Amino acid sequence: MAKEVISVGGQDRVVREDTAKAYRGVNWALVSVAAFILITAFLAVVFLFSATNQGNLNSPQEIDNTRSR
């Protein structure tokens, strides 16, 4: 069986090839999820900031009040 070296907690460990691939896969998955959350939060802040600066951010109650007039 092929062996690979991975770094866990600052220590190098020799593990099987399939274990090393699984370890790298989990790391990439966590990085991808974190990036998605950061991008989504950034876009939400940008859109909310632009909406409040334009004065178009209305509550549902305000929207219903303008429709009933």
mmCIF file of C-alpha atoms in Angstrom:
data_model
loop_
_atom_site.group_PDB
_atom_site.id
_atom_site.type_symbol
_atom_site.label_atom_id
_atom_site.label_comp_id
_atom_site.label_asym_id
_atom_site.label_seq_id
_atom_site.Cartn_x
_atom_site.Cartn_y
_atom_site.Cartn_z
ATOM 1 C CA MET A 1 0.000 0.000 0.000
ATOM 2 C CA ALA A 2 1.127 3.503 -0.778
ATOM 3 C CA LYS A 3 1.871 5.769 2.132
ATOM 4 C CA GLU A 4 1.642 9.550 2.309
ATOM 5 C CA VAL A 5 2.578 12.155 4.898
ATOM 6 C CA ILE A 6 -0.043 14.574 6.203
ATOM 7 C CA SER A 7 0.324 17.306 8.790
ATOM 8 C CA VAL A 8 -2.130 17.106 11.687
ATOM 9 C CA GLY A 9 -1.822 19.616 14.483
ATOM 10 C CA GLY A 10 1.682 20.579 13.405
ATOM 11 C CA GLN A 11 2.894 16.974 13.453
ATOM 12 C CA ASP A 12 3.650 14.904 10.379
ATOM 13 C CA ARG A 13 1.936 11.536 10.243
ATOM 14 C CA VAL A 14 2.412 8.693 7.784
ATOM 15 C CA VAL A 15 -0.960 7.327 6.673
ATOM 16 C CA ARG A 16 -2.387 5.250 3.846
ATOM 17 C CA GLU A 17 -3.075 6.940 0.539
ATOM 18 C CA ASP A 18 -6.871 6.689 0.850
ATOM 19 C CA THR A 19 -6.775 8.215 4.340
ATOM 20 C CA ALA A 20 -4.658 11.114 3.074
ATOM 21 C CA LYS A 21 -7.100 11.736 0.195
ATOM 22 C CA ALA A 22 -10.048 11.716 2.587
ATOM 23 C CA TYR A 23 -8.239 14.145 4.907
ATOM 24 C CA ARG A 24 -7.523 16.539 2.040
ATOM 25 C CA GLY A 25 -11.110 16.197 0.784
ATOM 26 C CA VAL A 26 -12.547 17.166 4.152
ATOM 27 C CA ASN A 27 -10.213 20.154 4.346
ATOM 28 C CA TRP A 28 -11.255 21.349 0.881
ATOM 29 C CA ALA A 29 -14.928 20.893 1.761
ATOM 30 C CA LEU A 30 -14.556 22.998 4.898
ATOM 31 C CA VAL A 31 -12.695 25.718 3.009
ATOM 32 C CA SER A 32 -15.370 25.738 0.288
ATOM 33 C CA VAL A 33 -18.221 26.043 2.789
ATOM 34 C CA ALA A 34 -16.425 28.821 4.665
ATOM 35 C CA ALA A 35 -15.792 30.706 1.411
ATOM 36 C CA PHE A 36 -19.449 30.361 0.414
ATOM 37 C CA ILE A 37 -20.592 31.722 3.787
ATOM 38 C CA LEU A 38 -18.167 34.659 3.620
ATOM 39 C CA ILE A 39 -19.177 35.587 0.065
ATOM 40 C CA THR A 40 -22.883 35.341 0.919
ATOM 41 C CA ALA A 41 -22.461 37.490 4.027
ATOM 42 C CA PHE A 42 -20.461 40.076 2.085
ATOM 43 C CA LEU A 43 -23.098 40.295 -0.645
ATOM 44 C CA ALA A 44 -25.893 40.586 1.927
ATOM 45 C CA VAL A 45 -24.113 43.466 3.664
ATOM 46 C CA VAL A 46 -23.443 45.225 0.349
ATOM 47 C CA PHE A 47 -27.059 44.906 -0.833
ATOM 48 C CA LEU A 48 -28.525 45.948 2.510
ATOM 49 C CA PHE A 49 -26.183 48.930 2.717
ATOM 50 C CA SER A 50 -27.079 50.064 -0.792
ATOM 51 C CA ALA A 51 -30.807 49.608 -0.128
ATOM 52 C CA THR A 52 -30.689 51.687 3.042
ATOM 53 C CA ASN A 53 -28.756 54.447 1.310
ATOM 54 C CA GLN A 54 -31.357 54.629 -1.441
ATOM 55 C CA GLY A 55 -34.193 54.763 1.059
ATOM 56 C CA ASN A 56 -36.013 51.830 -0.528
ATOM 57 C CA LEU A 57 -35.814 49.456 2.413
ATOM 58 C CA ASN A 58 -39.446 49.173 3.501
ATOM 59 C CA SER A 59 -40.936 46.867 6.078
ATOM 60 C CA PRO A 60 -43.801 44.589 5.037
ATOM 61 C CA GLN A 61 -46.180 46.799 7.031
ATOM 62 C CA GLU A 62 -45.104 49.893 5.093
ATOM 63 C CA ILE A 63 -45.597 48.067 1.789
ATOM 64 C CA ASP A 64 -49.135 47.003 2.802
ATOM 65 C CA ASN A 65 -49.949 50.567 3.894
ATOM 66 C CA THR A 66 -48.938 51.988 0.515
ATOM 67 C CA ARG A 67 -50.972 49.349 -1.350
ATOM 68 C CA SER A 68 -54.152 49.999 0.652
ATOM 69 C CA ARG A 69 -54.155 53.737 -0.119
#
